[in-house]
Backbone as JSON Lines, residues from 0, in Angstrom:
{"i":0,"aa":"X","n":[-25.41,-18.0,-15.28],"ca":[-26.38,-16.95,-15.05],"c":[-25.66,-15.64,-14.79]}
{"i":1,"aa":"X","n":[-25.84,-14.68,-15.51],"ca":[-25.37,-13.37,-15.24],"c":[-26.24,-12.41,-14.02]}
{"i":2,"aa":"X","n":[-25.05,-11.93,-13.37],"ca":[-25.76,-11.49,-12.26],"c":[-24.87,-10.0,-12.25]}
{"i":3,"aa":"X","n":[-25.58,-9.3,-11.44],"ca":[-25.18,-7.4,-11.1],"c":[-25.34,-6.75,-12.11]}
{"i":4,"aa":"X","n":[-24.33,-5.85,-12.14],"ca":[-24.27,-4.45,-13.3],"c":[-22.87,-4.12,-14.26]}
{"i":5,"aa":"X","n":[-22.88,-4.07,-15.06],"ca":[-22.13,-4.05,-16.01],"c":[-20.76,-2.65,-14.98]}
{"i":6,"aa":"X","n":[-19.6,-2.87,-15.09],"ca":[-18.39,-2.36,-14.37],"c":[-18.56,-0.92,-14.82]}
{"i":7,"aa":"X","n":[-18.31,-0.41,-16.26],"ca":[-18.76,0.54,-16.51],"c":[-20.28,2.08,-16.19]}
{"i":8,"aa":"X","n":[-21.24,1.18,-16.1],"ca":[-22.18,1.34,-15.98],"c":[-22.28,2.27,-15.01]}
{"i":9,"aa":"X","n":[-22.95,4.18,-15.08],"ca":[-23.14,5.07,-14.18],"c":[-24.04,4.0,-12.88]}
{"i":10,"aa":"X","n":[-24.86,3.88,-13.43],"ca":[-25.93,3.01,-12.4],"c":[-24.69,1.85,-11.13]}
{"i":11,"aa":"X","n":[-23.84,2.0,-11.69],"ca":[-23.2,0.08,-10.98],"c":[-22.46,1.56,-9.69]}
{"i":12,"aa":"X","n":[-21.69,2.6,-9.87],"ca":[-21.38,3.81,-9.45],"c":[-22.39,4.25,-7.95]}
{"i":13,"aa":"X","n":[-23.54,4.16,-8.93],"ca":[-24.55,4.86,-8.0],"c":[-24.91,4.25,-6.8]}
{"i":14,"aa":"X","n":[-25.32,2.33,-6.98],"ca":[-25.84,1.37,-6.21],"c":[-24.53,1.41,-5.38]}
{"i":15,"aa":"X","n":[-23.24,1.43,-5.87],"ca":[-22.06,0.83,-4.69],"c":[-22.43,2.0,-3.55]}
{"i":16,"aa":"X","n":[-22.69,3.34,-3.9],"ca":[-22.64,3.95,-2.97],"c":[-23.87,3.69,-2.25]}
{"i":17,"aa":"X","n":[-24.65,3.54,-2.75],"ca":[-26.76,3.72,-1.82],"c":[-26.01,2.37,-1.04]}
{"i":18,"aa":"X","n":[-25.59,1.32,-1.92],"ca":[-25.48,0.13,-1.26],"c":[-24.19,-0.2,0.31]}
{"i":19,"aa":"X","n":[-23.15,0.74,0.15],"ca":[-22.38,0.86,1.05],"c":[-22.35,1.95,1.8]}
{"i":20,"aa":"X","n":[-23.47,2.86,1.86],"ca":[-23.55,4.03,2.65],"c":[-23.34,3.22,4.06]}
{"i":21,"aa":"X","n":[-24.2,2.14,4.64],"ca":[-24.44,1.73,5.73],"c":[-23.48,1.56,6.51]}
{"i":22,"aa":"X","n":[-22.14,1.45,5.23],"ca":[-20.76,0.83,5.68],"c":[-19.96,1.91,6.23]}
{"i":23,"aa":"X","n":[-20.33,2.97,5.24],"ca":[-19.42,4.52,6.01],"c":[-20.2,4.53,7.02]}
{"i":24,"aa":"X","n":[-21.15,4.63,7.69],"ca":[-21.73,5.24,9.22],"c":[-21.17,4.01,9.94]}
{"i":25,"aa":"X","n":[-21.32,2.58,9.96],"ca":[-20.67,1.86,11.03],"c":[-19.22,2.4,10.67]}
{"i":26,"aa":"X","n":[-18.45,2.5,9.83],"ca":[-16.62,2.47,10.13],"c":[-16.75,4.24,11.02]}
{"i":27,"aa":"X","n":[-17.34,5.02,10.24],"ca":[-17.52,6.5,11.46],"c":[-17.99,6.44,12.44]}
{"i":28,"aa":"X","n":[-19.26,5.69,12.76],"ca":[-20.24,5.86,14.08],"c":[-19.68,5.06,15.02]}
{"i":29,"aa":"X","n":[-19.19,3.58,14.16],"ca":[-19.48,3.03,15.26],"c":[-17.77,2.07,15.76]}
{"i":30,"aa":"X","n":[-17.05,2.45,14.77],"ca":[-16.04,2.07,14.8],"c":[-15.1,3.59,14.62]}
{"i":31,"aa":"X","n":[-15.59,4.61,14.94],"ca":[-15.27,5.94,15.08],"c":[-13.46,5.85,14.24]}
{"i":32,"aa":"X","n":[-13.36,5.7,13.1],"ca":[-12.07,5.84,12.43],"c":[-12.34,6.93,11.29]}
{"i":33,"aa":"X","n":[-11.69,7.87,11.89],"ca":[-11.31,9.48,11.48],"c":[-10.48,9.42,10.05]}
{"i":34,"aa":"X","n":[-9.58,8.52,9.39],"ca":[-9.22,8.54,8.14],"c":[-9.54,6.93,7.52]}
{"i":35,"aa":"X","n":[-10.65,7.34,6.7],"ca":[-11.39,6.38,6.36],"c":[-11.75,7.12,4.84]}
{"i":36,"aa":"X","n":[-11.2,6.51,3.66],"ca":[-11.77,7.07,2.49],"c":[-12.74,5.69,1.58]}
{"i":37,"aa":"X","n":[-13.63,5.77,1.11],"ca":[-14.19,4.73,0.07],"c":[-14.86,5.77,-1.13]}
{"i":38,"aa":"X","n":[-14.22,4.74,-2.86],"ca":[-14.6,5.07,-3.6],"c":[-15.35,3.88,-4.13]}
{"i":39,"aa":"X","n":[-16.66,4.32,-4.39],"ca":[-18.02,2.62,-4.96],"c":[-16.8,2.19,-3.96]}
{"i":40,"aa":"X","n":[-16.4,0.7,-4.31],"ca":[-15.79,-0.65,-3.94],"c":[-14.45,-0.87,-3.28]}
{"i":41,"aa":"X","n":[-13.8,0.57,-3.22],"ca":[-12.31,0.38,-2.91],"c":[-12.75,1.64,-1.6]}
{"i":42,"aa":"X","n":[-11.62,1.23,-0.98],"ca":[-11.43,1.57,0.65],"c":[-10.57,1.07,0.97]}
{"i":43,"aa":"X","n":[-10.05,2.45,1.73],"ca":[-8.42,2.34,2.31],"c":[-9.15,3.1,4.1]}
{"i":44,"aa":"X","n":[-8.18,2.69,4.74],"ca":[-8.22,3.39,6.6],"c":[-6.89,3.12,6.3]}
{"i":45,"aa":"X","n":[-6.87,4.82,6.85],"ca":[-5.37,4.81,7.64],"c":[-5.23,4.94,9.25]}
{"i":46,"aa":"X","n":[-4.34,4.4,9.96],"ca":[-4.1,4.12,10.8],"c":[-2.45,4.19,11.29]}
{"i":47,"aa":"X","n":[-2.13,4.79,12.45],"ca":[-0.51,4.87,12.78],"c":[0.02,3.42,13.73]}
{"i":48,"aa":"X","n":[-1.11,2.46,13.8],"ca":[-0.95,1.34,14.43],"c":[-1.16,0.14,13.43]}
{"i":49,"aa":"X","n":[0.16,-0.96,12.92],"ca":[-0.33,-1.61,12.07],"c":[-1.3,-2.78,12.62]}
{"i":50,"aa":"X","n":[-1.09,-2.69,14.07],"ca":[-1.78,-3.72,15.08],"c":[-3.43,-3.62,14.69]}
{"i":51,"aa":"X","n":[-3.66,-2.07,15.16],"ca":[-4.98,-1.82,15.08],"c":[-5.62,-2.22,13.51]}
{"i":52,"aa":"X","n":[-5.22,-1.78,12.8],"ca":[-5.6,-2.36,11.45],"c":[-5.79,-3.93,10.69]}
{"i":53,"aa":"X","n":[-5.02,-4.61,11.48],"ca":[-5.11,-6.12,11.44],"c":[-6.51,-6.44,12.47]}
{"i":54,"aa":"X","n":[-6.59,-5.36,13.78],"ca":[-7.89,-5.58,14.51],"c":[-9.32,-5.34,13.52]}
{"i":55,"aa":"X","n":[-9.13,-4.19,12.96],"ca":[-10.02,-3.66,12.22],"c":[-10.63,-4.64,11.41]}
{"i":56,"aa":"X","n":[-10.39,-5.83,10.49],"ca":[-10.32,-6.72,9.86],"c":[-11.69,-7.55,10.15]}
{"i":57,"aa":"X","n":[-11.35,-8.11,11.37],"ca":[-12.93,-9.01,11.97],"c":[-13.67,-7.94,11.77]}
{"i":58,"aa":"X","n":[-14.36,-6.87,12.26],"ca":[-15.44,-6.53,12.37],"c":[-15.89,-6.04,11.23]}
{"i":59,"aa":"X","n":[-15.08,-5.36,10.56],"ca":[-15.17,-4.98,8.75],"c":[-16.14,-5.72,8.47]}
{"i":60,"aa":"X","n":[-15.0,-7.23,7.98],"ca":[-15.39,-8.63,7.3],"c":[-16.5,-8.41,7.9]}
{"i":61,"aa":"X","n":[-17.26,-8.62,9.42],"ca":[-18.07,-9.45,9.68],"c":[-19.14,-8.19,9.24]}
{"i":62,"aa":"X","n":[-19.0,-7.3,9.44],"ca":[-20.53,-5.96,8.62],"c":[-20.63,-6.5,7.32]}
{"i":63,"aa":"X","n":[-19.49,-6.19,6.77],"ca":[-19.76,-6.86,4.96],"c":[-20.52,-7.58,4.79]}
{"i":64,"aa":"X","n":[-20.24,-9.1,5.52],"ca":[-20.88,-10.31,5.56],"c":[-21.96,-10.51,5.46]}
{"i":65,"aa":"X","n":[-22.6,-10.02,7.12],"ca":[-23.77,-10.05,7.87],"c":[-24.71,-9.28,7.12]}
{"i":66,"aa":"X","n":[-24.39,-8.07,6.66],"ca":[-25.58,-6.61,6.49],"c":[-25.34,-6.46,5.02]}
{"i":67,"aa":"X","n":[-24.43,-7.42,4.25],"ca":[-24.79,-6.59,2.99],"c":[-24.44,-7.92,1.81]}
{"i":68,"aa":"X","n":[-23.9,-9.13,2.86],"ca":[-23.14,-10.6,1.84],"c":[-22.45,-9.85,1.01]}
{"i":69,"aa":"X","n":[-21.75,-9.43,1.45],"ca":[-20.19,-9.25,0.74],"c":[-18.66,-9.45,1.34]}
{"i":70,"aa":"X","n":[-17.67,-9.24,0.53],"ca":[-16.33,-9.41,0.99],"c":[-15.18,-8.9,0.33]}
{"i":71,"aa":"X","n":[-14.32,-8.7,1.14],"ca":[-12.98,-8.44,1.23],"c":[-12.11,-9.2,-0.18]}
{"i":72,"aa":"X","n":[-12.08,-8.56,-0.99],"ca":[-10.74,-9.94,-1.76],"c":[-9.84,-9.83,-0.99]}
{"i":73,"aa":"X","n":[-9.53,-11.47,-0.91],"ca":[-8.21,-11.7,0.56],"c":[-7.13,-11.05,-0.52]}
{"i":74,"aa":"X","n":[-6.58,-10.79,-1.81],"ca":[-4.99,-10.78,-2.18],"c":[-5.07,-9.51,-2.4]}
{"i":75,"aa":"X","n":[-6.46,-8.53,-1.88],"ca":[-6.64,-7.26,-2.34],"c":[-6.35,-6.56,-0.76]}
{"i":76,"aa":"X","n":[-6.13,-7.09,0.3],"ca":[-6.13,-6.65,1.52],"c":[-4.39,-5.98,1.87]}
{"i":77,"aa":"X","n":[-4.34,-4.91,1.98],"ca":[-3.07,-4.58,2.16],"c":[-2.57,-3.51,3.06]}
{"i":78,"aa":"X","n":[-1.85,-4.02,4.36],"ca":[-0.94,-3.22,5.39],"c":[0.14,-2.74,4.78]}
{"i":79,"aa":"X","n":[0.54,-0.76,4.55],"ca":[1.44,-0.57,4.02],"c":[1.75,0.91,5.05]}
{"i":80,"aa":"X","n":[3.18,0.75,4.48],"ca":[3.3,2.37,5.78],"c":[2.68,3.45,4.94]}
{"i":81,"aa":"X","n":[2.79,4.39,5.33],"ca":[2.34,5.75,4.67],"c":[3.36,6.21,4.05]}
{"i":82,"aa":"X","n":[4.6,6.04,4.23],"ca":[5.95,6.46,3.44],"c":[5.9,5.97,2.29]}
{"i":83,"aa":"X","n":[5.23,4.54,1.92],"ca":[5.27,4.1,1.12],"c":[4.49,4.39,-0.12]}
{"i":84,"aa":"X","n":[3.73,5.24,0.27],"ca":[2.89,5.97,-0.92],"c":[1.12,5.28,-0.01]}
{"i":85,"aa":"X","n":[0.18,6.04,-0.57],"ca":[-1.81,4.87,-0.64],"c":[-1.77,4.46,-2.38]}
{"i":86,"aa":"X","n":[-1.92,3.67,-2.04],"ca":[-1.85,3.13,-3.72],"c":[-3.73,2.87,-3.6]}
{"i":87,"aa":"X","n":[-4.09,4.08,-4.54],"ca":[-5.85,4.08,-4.92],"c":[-5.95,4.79,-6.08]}
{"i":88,"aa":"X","n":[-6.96,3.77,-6.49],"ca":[-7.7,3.86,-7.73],"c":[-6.77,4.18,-8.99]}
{"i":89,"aa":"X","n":[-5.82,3.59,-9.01],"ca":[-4.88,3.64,-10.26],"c":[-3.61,4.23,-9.73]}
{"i":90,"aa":"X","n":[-3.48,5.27,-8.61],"ca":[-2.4,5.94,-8.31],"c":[-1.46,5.94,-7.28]}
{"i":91,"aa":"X","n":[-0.73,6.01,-6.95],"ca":[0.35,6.25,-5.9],"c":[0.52,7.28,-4.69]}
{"i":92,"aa":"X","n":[-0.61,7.86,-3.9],"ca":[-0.58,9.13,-3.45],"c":[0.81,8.79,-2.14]}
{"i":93,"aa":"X","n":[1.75,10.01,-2.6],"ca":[2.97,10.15,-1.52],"c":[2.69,11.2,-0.94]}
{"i":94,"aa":"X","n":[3.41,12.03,-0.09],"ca":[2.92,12.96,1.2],"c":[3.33,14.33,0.23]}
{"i":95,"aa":"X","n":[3.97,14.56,-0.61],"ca":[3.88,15.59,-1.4],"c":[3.64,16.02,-3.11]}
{"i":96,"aa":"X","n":[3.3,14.36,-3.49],"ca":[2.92,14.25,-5.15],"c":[2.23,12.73,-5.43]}
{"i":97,"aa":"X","n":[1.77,12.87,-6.73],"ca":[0.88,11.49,-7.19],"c":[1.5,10.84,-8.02]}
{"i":98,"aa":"X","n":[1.42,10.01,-8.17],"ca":[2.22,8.97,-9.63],"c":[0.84,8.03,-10.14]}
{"i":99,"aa":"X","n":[1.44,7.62,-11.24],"ca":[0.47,6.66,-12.04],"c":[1.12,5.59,-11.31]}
{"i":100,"aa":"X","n":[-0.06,4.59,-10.72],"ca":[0.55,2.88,-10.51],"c":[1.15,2.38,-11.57]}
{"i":101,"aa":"X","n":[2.1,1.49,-11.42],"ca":[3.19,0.76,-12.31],"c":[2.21,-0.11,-13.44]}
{"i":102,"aa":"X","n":[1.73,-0.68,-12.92],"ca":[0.22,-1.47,-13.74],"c":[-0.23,-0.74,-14.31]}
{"i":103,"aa":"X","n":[-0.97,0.28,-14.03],"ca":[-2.0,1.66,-14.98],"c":[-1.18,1.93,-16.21]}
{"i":104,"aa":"X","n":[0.75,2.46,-15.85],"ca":[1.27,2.83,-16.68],"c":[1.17,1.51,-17.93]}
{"i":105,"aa":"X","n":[1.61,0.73,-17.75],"ca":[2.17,-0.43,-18.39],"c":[0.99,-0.66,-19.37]}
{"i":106,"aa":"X","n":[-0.47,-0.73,-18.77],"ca":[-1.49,-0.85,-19.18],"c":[-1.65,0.05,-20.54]}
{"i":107,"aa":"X","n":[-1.63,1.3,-19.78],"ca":[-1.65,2.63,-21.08],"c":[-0.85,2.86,-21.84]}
{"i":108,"aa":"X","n":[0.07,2.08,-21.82],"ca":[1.03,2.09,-22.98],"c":[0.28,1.22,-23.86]}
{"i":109,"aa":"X","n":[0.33,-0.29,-23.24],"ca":[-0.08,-1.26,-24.18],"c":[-1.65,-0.65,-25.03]}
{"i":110,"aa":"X","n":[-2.31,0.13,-24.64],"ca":[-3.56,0.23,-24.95],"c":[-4.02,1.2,-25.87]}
{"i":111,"aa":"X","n":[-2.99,2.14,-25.49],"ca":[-3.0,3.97,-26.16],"c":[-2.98,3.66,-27.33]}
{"i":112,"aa":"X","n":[-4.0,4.64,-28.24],"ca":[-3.68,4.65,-29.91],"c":[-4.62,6.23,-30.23]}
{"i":113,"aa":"X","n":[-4.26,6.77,-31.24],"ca":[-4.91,7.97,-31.69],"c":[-6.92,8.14,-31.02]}
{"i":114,"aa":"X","n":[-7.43,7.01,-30.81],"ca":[-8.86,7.35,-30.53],"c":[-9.17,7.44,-29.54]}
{"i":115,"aa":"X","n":[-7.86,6.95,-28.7],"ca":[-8.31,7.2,-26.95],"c":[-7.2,7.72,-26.07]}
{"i":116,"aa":"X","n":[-6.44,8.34,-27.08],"ca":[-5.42,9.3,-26.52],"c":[-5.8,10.36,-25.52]}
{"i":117,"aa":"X","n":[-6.88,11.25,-25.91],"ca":[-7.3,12.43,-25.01],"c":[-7.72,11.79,-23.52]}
{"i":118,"aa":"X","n":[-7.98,10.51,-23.53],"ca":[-9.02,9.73,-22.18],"c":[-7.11,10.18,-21.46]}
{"i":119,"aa":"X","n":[-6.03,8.91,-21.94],"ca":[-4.71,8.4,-20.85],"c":[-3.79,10.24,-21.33]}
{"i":120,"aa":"X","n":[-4.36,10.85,-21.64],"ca":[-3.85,11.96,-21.64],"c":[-4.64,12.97,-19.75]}
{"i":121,"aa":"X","n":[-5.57,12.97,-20.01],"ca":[-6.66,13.36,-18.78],"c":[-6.23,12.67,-17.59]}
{"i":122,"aa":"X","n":[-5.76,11.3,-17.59],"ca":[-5.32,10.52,-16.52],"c":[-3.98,11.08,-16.04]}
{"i":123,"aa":"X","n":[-3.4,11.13,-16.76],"ca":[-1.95,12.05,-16.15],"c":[-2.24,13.38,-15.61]}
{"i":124,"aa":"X","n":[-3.23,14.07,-16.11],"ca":[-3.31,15.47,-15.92],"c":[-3.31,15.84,-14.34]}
{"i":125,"aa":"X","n":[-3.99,13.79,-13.66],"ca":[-3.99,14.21,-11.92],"c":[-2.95,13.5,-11.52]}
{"i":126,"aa":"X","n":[-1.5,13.39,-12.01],"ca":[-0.7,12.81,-11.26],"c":[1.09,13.49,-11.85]}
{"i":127,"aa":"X","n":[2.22,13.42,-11.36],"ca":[3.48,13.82,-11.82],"c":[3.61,13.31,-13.31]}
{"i":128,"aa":"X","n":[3.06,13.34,-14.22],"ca":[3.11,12.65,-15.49],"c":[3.46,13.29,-16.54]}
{"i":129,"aa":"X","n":[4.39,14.39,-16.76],"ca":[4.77,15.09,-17.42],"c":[5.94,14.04,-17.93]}
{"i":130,"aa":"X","n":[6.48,13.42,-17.8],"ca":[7.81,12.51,-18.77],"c":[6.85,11.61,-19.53]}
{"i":131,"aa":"X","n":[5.72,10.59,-18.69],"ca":[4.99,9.83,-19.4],"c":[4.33,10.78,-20.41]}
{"i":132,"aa":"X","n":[3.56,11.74,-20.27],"ca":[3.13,12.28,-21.06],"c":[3.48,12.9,-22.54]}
{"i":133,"aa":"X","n":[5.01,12.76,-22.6],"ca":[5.52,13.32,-23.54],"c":[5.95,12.09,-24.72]}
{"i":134,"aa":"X","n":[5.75,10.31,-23.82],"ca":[6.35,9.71,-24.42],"c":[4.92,9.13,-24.93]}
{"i":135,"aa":"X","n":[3.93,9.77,-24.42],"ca":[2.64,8.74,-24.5],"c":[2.42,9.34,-26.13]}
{"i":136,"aa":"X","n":[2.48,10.81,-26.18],"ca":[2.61,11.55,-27.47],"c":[3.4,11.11,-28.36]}
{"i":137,"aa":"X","n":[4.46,10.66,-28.13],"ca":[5.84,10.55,-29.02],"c":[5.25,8.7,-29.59]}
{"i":138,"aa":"X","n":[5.02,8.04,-28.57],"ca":[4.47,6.33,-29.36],"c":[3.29,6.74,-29.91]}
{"i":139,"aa":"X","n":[2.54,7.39,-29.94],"ca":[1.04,7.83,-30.7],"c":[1.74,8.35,-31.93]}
{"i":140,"aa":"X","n":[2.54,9.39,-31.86],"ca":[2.1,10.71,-33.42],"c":[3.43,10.42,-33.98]}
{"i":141,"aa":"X","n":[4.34,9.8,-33.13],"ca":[5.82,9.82,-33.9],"c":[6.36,7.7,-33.39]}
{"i":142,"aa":"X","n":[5.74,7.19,-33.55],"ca":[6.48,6.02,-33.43],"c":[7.78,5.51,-33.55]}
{"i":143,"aa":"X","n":[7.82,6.13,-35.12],"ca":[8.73,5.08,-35.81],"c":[9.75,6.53,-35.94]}
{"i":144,"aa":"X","n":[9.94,7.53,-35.62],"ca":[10.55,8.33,-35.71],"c":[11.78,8.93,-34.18]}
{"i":145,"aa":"X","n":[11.07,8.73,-33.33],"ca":[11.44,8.99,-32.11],"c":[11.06,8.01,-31.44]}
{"i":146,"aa":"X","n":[12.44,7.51,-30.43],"ca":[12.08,6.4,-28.93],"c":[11.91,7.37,-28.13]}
{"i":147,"aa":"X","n":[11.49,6.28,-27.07],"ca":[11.01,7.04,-25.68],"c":[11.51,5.91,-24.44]}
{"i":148,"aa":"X","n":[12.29,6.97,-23.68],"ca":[13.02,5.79,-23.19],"c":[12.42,5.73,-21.22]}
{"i":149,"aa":"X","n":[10.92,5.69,-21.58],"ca":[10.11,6.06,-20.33],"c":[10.39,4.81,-19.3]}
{"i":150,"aa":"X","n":[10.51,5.21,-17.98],"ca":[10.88,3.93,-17.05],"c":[9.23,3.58,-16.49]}
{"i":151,"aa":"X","n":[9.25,2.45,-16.63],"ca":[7.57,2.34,-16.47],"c":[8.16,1.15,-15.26]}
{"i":152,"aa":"X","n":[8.91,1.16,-14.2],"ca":[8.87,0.68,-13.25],"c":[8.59,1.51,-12.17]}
């Protein structure tokens, strides 16, 4: 049986938010955490205590649960320092620039071809992607003419 809204879908966009508004006022109101970002389905809190953030966990889970039957993917749950970059929604944000995630890149290589070039062209435009960008051009319009010797680690 097929169930929800197609991933793409403006509408699937719209419901995550009507549907998780409830979730931003308890993590602000009532669990008063001052760096708290959610986009639809993904959500990151930052925190300078990795303690507190492992606390944070029960009561999350248990709102999700209780007020809306939802959950956490357990291998999607991740304590990381802030030095280490916020790795959201495809990218790498560090304390003074963005990168494409290692996955995204790898992805857009494998995927890129002349009809959806302008889309993984636009995707770089919000992150340090000026080397990828030149090679993303060079495997599109010049393949077999020019390598590209892009580090996609």
């Amino acid at each position: 049986m097929n169930r929800g809204i197609p991933i793409g879908s403006l509408t699937s966009q719209l419901f995550a938010n009507v549907y998780l508004d409830g979730f931003d006022h308890f993590v602000k109101e009532v669990l008063q955490l001052p760096y708290y970002i959610r986009y639809a389905d993904d959500v990151v809190i930052l925190h300078e205590d990795p303690a507190a953030l492992i606390a944070l966990l029960r009561p999350t889970c248990a709102w999700l649960r209780d007020e809306r039957r939802l959950e956490f993917h357990p291998r999607k749950i991740k304590i990381r320092k802030l030095s280490w970059g916020i790795d959201f929604l495809g990218y790498v944000t560090l304390p003074h620039h963005r990168v494409l995630r290692t996955k995204s890149k790898r992805r857009m290589f494998r995927r890129v071809n002349s009809k959806n070039m302008s889309s993984y062209l636009g995707l770089l435009q919000h992150c340090a992607g000026r080397k990828l960008r030149t090679c993303l051009v060079k495997k599109v319009w010049a393949p077999n003419i020019i390598s590209c010797d892009a580090k996609l680690d």
